[in-house]
PDB file of C-alpha atoms in Angstrom:
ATOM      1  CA  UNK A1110      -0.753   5.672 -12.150  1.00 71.00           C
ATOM      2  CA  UNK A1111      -2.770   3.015 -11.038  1.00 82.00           C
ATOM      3  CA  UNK A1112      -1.462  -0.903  -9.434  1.00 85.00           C
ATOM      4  CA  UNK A1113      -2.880  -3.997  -8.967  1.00 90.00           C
ATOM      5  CA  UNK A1114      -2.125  -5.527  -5.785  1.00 89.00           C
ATOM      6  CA  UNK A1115      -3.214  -9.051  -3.757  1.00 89.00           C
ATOM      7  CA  UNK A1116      -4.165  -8.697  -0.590  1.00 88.00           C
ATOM      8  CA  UNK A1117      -3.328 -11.134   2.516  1.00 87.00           C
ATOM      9  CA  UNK A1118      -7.134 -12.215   2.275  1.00 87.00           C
ATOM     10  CA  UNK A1119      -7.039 -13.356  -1.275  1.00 88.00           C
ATOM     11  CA  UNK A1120      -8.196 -10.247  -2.909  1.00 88.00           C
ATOM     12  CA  UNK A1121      -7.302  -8.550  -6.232  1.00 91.00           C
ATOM     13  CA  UNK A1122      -7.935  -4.799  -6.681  1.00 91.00           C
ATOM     14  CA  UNK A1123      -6.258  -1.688  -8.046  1.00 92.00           C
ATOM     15  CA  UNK A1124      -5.132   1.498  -5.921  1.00 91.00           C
ATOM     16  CA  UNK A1125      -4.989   4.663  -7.968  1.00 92.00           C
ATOM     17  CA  UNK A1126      -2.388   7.406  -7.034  1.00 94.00           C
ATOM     18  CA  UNK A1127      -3.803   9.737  -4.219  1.00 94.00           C
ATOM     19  CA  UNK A1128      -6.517   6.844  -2.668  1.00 95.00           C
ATOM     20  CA  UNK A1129      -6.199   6.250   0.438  1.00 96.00           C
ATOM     21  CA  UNK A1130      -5.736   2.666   2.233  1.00 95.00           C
ATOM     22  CA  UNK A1131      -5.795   0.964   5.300  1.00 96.00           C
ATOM     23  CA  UNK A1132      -3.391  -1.444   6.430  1.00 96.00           C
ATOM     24  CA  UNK A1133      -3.742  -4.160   8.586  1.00 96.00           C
ATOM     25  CA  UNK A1134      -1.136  -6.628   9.587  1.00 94.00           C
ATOM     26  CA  UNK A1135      -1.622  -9.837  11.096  1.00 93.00           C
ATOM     27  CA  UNK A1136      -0.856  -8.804  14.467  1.00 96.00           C
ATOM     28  CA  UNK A1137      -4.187  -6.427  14.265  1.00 96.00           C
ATOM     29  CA  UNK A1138      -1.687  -3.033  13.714  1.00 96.00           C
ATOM     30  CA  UNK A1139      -3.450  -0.937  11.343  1.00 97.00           C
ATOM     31  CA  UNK A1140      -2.457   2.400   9.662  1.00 97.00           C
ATOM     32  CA  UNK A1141      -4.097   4.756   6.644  1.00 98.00           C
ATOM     33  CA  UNK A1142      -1.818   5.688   3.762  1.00 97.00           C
ATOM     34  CA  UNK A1143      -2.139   7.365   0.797  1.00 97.00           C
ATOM     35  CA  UNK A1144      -0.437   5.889  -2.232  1.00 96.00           C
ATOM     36  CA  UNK A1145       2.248   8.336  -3.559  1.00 95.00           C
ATOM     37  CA  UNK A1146       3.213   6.546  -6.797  1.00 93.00           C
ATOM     38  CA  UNK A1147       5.815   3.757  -8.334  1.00 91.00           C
ATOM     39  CA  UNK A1148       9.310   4.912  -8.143  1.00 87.00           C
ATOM     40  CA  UNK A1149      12.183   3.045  -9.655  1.00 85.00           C
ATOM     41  CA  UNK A1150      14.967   1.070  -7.354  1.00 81.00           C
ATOM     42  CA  UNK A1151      17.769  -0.744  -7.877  1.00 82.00           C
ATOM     43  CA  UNK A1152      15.706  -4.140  -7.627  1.00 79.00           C
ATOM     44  CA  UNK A1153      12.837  -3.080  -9.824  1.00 79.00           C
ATOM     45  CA  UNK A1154      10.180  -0.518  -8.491  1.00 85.00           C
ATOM     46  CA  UNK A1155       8.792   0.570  -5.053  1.00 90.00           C
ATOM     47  CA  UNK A1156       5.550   1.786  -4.207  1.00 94.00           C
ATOM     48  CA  UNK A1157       5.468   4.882  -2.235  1.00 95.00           C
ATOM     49  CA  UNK A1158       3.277   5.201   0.494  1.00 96.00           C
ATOM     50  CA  UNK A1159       2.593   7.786   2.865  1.00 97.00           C
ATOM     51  CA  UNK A1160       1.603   7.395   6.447  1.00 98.00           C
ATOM     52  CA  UNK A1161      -1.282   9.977   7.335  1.00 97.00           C
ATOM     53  CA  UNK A1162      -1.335   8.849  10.917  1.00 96.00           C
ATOM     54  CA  UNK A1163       2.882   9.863  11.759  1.00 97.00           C
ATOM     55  CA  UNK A1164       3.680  11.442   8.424  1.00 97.00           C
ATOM     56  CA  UNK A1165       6.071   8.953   7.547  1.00 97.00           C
ATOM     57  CA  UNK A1166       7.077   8.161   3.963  1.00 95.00           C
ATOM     58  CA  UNK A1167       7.755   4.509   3.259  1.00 93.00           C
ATOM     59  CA  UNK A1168       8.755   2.422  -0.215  1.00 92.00           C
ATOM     60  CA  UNK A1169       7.231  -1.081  -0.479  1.00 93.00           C
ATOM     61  CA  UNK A1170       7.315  -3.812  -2.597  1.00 90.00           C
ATOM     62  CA  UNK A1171       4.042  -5.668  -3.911  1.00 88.00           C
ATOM     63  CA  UNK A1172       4.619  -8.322  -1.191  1.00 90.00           C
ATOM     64  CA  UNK A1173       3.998  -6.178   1.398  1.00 94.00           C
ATOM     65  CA  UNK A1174       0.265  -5.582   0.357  1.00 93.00           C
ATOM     66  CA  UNK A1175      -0.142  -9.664   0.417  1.00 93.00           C
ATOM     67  CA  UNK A1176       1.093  -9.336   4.340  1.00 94.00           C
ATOM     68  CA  UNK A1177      -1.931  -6.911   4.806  1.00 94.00           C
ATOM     69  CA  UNK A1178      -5.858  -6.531   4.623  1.00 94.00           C
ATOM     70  CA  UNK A1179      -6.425  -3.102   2.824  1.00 94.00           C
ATOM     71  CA  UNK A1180      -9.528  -1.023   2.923  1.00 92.00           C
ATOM     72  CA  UNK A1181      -9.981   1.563   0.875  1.00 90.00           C
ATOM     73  CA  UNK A1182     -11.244   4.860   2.426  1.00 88.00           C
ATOM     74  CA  UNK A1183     -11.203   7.143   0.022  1.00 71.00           C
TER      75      UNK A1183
END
């Protein structure tokens, strides 16, 4: 499944399940994840990321990717 998403620097794209990303905040923290999917939640969806760095799973909403710059590495 693929989702369009808006970036913190004003840019539109889509991320495909299984592409990889990295995340940038505006403190300069950056992390690769791969995108897991859309999963439903009590307030609508969540995108599910994982963390290739710690192996962390996290769920996200779309505002989180406008808080970011994301490069795609793969």
């Amino acid at each position: 499944m693929s989702l369009r998403i808006k970036t913190a620097d004003g840019k539109e794209g889509w991320i495909m399940e299984g592409e990889t990303l990295e995340a940038t905040d505006k403190l300069g923290r950056s992390a690769v994840y791969e995108h897991r999917g859309i999963e439903p939640t009590a307030n609508g969806y969540g995108i599910h990321l994982h963390n290739i760095g710690d192996g962390t799973e996290t769920f996200v909403e779309p505002a989180w990717f406008t808080q970011r710059k994301i490069k795609k590495t793969k």
